[in-house]
């Protein structure tokens, strides 16, 4: 509904239908503002832990994509086949309702990844073990940690984009850490993140 202003002079009576229409417009505007969101994409992300490897040059076959750039992805982090531990940590220093990351796994289709969010207030959240799909053949999305899109390389290897819902969207995130928790799989994380956040109102100035 398009809002059409009704100009009144001092002392004019406001009819009930006019008043109700104003209230409806205000409620609609409030809902629109509350649902506004912004998206941010971070590329070429460095990590204070782990090693950033190329996508093809000088990497083992279990991590070779046959090209060194796929979309915005230019590097990958991994522990290696048969190894577990922290893969990488990326800094955010921002609010986020959802965080998208790219992953895949040799000997995948297992619950092979855990994600930890460290908030600026010092608290943390660690996800359950997350399903990561096999990278050599396109897999159905399934019900466990379904991916939302994928990239396929010239040698038919895959990156899957997953979405993590932040359980504490009202707390700013300092770091996000990815951990390989499966000795059977070779999990990799791309050097790209995308996150969305609701637009927040500025705090009222203190009087």
Short mmCIF file of C-alpha atoms in Angstrom, two decimals:
data_model
loop_
_atom_site.label_atom_id
_atom_site.label_comp_id
_atom_site.label_asym_id
_atom_site.label_seq_id
_atom_site.Cartn_x
_atom_site.Cartn_y
_atom_site.Cartn_z
CA UNK A 1 0.00 0.00 0.00
CA UNK A 2 1.37 3.41 -0.98
CA UNK A 3 1.26 6.00 1.76
CA UNK A 4 -0.54 9.20 0.77
CA UNK A 5 -0.12 12.04 3.26
CA UNK A 6 -3.26 13.77 4.50
CA UNK A 7 -2.52 17.36 5.44
CA UNK A 8 -4.39 18.71 8.46
CA UNK A 9 -4.60 22.17 9.95
CA UNK A 10 -4.44 22.86 13.69
CA UNK A 11 -7.79 22.01 15.22
CA UNK A 12 -8.88 19.62 12.44
CA UNK A 13 -10.43 16.35 13.54
CA UNK A 14 -8.59 13.11 12.72
CA UNK A 15 -11.07 10.47 11.60
CA UNK A 16 -10.73 6.97 13.01
CA UNK A 17 -10.00 5.41 9.62
CA UNK A 18 -7.21 7.95 9.03
CA UNK A 19 -5.72 7.24 12.46
CA UNK A 20 -5.91 3.48 11.93
CA UNK A 21 -4.22 3.82 8.56
CA UNK A 22 -1.35 5.77 10.13
CA UNK A 23 -0.90 3.02 12.73
CA UNK A 24 -0.85 0.33 10.03
CA UNK A 25 1.79 2.24 8.06
CA UNK A 26 3.94 2.61 11.18
CA UNK A 27 3.68 -1.11 11.96
CA UNK A 28 4.60 -1.98 8.37
CA UNK A 29 7.58 0.38 8.48
CA UNK A 30 8.75 -1.11 11.78
CA UNK A 31 8.63 -4.64 10.34
CA UNK A 32 10.53 -3.52 7.25
CA UNK A 33 13.28 -1.91 9.34
CA UNK A 34 13.55 -4.95 11.63
CA UNK A 35 14.00 -7.25 8.61
CA UNK A 36 16.61 -5.15 6.81
CA UNK A 37 19.88 -7.02 6.39
CA UNK A 38 23.31 -6.42 4.92
CA UNK A 39 25.66 -8.93 3.36
CA UNK A 40 29.46 -8.91 3.51
CA UNK A 41 31.92 -11.05 1.55
CA UNK A 42 35.50 -11.48 2.77
CA UNK A 43 38.07 -12.84 0.31
CA UNK A 44 41.76 -13.72 0.48
CA UNK A 45 41.42 -14.39 4.20
CA UNK A 46 44.63 -15.00 6.16
CA UNK A 47 44.72 -17.25 9.21
CA UNK A 48 47.03 -17.01 12.25
CA UNK A 49 47.01 -20.82 12.42
CA UNK A 50 47.35 -23.48 9.75
CA UNK A 51 48.77 -23.08 6.26
CA UNK A 52 47.24 -21.59 3.13
CA UNK A 53 47.79 -23.82 0.11
CA UNK A 54 47.16 -23.33 -3.59
CA UNK A 55 44.25 -25.14 -5.21
CA UNK A 56 46.48 -27.14 -7.55
CA UNK A 57 50.15 -26.19 -7.58
CA UNK A 58 52.26 -28.24 -5.17
CA UNK A 59 49.39 -29.93 -3.31
CA UNK A 60 48.62 -33.66 -2.84
CA UNK A 61 46.11 -35.30 -5.16
CA UNK A 62 43.52 -35.39 -2.38
CA UNK A 63 43.46 -31.57 -2.45
CA UNK A 64 44.15 -30.84 -6.14
CA UNK A 65 41.45 -28.92 -8.03
CA UNK A 66 43.32 -28.68 -11.32
CA UNK A 67 43.12 -24.87 -11.27
CA UNK A 68 44.34 -22.23 -8.85
CA UNK A 69 41.24 -20.02 -8.87
CA UNK A 70 37.59 -21.03 -8.51
CA UNK A 71 35.24 -18.09 -8.29
CA UNK A 72 36.45 -16.04 -5.32
CA UNK A 73 38.40 -18.98 -3.89
CA UNK A 74 42.16 -18.73 -4.40
CA UNK A 75 43.62 -20.65 -1.43
CA UNK A 76 42.64 -23.56 0.79
CA UNK A 77 43.42 -24.59 4.35
CA UNK A 78 43.61 -28.21 5.51
CA UNK A 79 45.29 -30.49 8.03
CA UNK A 80 45.80 -33.40 5.63
CA UNK A 81 44.48 -36.92 5.23
CA UNK A 82 44.52 -38.86 8.49
CA UNK A 83 45.11 -35.71 10.55
CA UNK A 84 42.79 -33.79 12.85
CA UNK A 85 42.95 -30.43 14.58
CA UNK A 86 42.29 -26.76 13.92
CA UNK A 87 42.35 -26.03 10.21
CA UNK A 88 42.22 -22.23 10.26
CA UNK A 89 40.86 -19.19 12.09
CA UNK A 90 39.42 -16.10 10.43
CA UNK A 91 38.77 -12.74 12.07
CA UNK A 92 35.35 -11.08 11.70
CA UNK A 93 34.96 -8.39 14.38
CA UNK A 94 31.35 -7.89 13.34
CA UNK A 95 27.80 -9.05 13.94
CA UNK A 96 26.43 -11.93 11.86
CA UNK A 97 23.15 -13.79 11.74
CA UNK A 98 24.43 -16.38 9.26
CA UNK A 99 27.92 -17.25 8.04
CA UNK A 100 28.61 -19.02 4.74
CA UNK A 101 31.81 -21.00 4.26
CA UNK A 102 33.15 -23.24 1.50
CA UNK A 103 34.32 -26.76 2.23
CA UNK A 104 34.49 -30.32 0.93
CA UNK A 105 36.25 -33.52 1.91
CA UNK A 106 38.23 -36.37 0.45
CA UNK A 107 36.61 -39.55 1.82
CA UNK A 108 33.77 -37.24 2.78
CA UNK A 109 30.08 -37.75 3.49
CA UNK A 110 31.01 -37.82 7.18
CA UNK A 111 30.48 -35.61 10.21
CA UNK A 112 33.99 -34.26 9.90
CA UNK A 113 33.94 -30.56 10.84
CA UNK A 114 33.33 -28.45 13.92
CA UNK A 115 33.02 -24.67 13.91
CA UNK A 116 33.71 -22.45 16.91
CA UNK A 117 32.64 -18.83 17.20
CA UNK A 118 34.50 -16.63 19.67
CA UNK A 119 32.55 -13.52 20.58
CA UNK A 120 34.05 -10.19 21.53
CA UNK A 121 32.61 -10.55 25.06
CA UNK A 122 34.80 -13.65 25.56
CA UNK A 123 32.07 -16.28 25.27
CA UNK A 124 32.19 -19.05 22.66
CA UNK A 125 29.90 -21.36 20.73
CA UNK A 126 30.98 -24.69 19.23
CA UNK A 127 28.78 -26.45 16.72
CA UNK A 128 27.97 -30.13 16.66
CA UNK A 129 30.03 -32.25 14.28
CA UNK A 130 28.95 -31.19 10.80
CA UNK A 131 28.48 -33.32 7.72
CA UNK A 132 30.88 -32.44 4.88
CA UNK A 133 30.17 -33.85 1.43
CA UNK A 134 32.52 -35.86 -0.79
CA UNK A 135 34.52 -33.64 -3.12
CA UNK A 136 35.09 -36.07 -6.03
CA UNK A 137 31.44 -36.48 -7.07
CA UNK A 138 28.46 -34.19 -6.63
CA UNK A 139 26.36 -35.44 -3.75
CA UNK A 140 22.68 -34.82 -2.93
CA UNK A 141 22.21 -32.03 -0.39
CA UNK A 142 20.66 -34.37 2.16
CA UNK A 143 19.31 -33.33 5.54
CA UNK A 144 22.55 -33.14 7.54
CA UNK A 145 24.24 -29.77 6.99
CA UNK A 146 22.87 -29.37 3.44
CA UNK A 147 24.92 -27.18 1.14
CA UNK A 148 23.26 -24.24 -0.65
CA UNK A 149 25.42 -24.18 -3.80
CA UNK A 150 28.58 -25.69 -5.24
CA UNK A 151 31.50 -24.97 -7.55
CA UNK A 152 33.00 -27.64 -9.81
CA UNK A 153 36.57 -27.50 -11.10
CA UNK A 154 37.87 -28.56 -14.54
CA UNK A 155 38.90 -31.92 -13.06
CA UNK A 156 35.39 -32.39 -11.61
CA UNK A 157 36.35 -31.63 -8.01
CA UNK A 158 33.90 -29.74 -5.82
CA UNK A 159 33.58 -26.95 -3.31
CA UNK A 160 30.29 -26.82 -1.38
CA UNK A 161 28.93 -23.69 0.30
CA UNK A 162 27.42 -24.27 3.72
CA UNK A 163 25.56 -21.87 6.01
CA UNK A 164 26.07 -21.71 9.77
CA UNK A 165 23.34 -20.00 11.79
CA UNK A 166 24.84 -17.93 14.59
CA UNK A 167 23.02 -18.70 17.88
CA UNK A 168 24.15 -15.35 19.33
CA UNK A 169 23.37 -12.78 16.62
CA UNK A 170 23.29 -9.92 19.13
CA UNK A 171 26.94 -10.51 20.06
CA UNK A 172 29.78 -9.42 17.79
CA UNK A 173 32.04 -12.24 16.59
CA UNK A 174 35.80 -11.86 16.95
CA UNK A 175 36.98 -15.15 15.39
CA UNK A 176 35.59 -18.19 13.61
CA UNK A 177 37.66 -21.39 13.83
CA UNK A 178 37.26 -24.52 11.71
CA UNK A 179 38.38 -27.88 13.11
CA UNK A 180 38.86 -31.21 11.32
CA UNK A 181 37.46 -33.89 13.64
CA UNK A 182 37.68 -36.94 11.35
CA UNK A 183 40.84 -38.99 10.79
CA UNK A 184 39.13 -40.71 7.85
CA UNK A 185 38.44 -37.53 5.86
CA UNK A 186 40.50 -34.75 4.33
CA UNK A 187 38.51 -31.59 5.05
CA UNK A 188 39.46 -28.30 3.44
CA UNK A 189 38.24 -24.72 4.04
CA UNK A 190 38.38 -21.96 1.41
CA UNK A 191 39.77 -18.49 2.09
CA UNK A 192 36.35 -16.88 1.56
CA UNK A 193 33.49 -16.10 3.95
CA UNK A 194 30.13 -14.45 3.39
CA UNK A 195 27.93 -13.34 6.25
CA UNK A 196 24.62 -11.56 6.66
CA UNK A 197 23.47 -9.41 9.56
CA UNK A 198 20.33 -7.53 10.41
CA UNK A 199 20.72 -3.76 10.28
CA UNK A 200 20.87 -2.62 13.88
CA UNK A 201 19.63 0.65 15.29
CA UNK A 202 22.19 3.05 16.65
CA UNK A 203 22.10 3.22 20.45
CA UNK A 204 20.35 6.25 21.88
CA UNK A 205 22.66 9.01 23.00
CA UNK A 206 22.93 9.36 26.75
CA UNK A 207 21.37 12.52 28.11
#
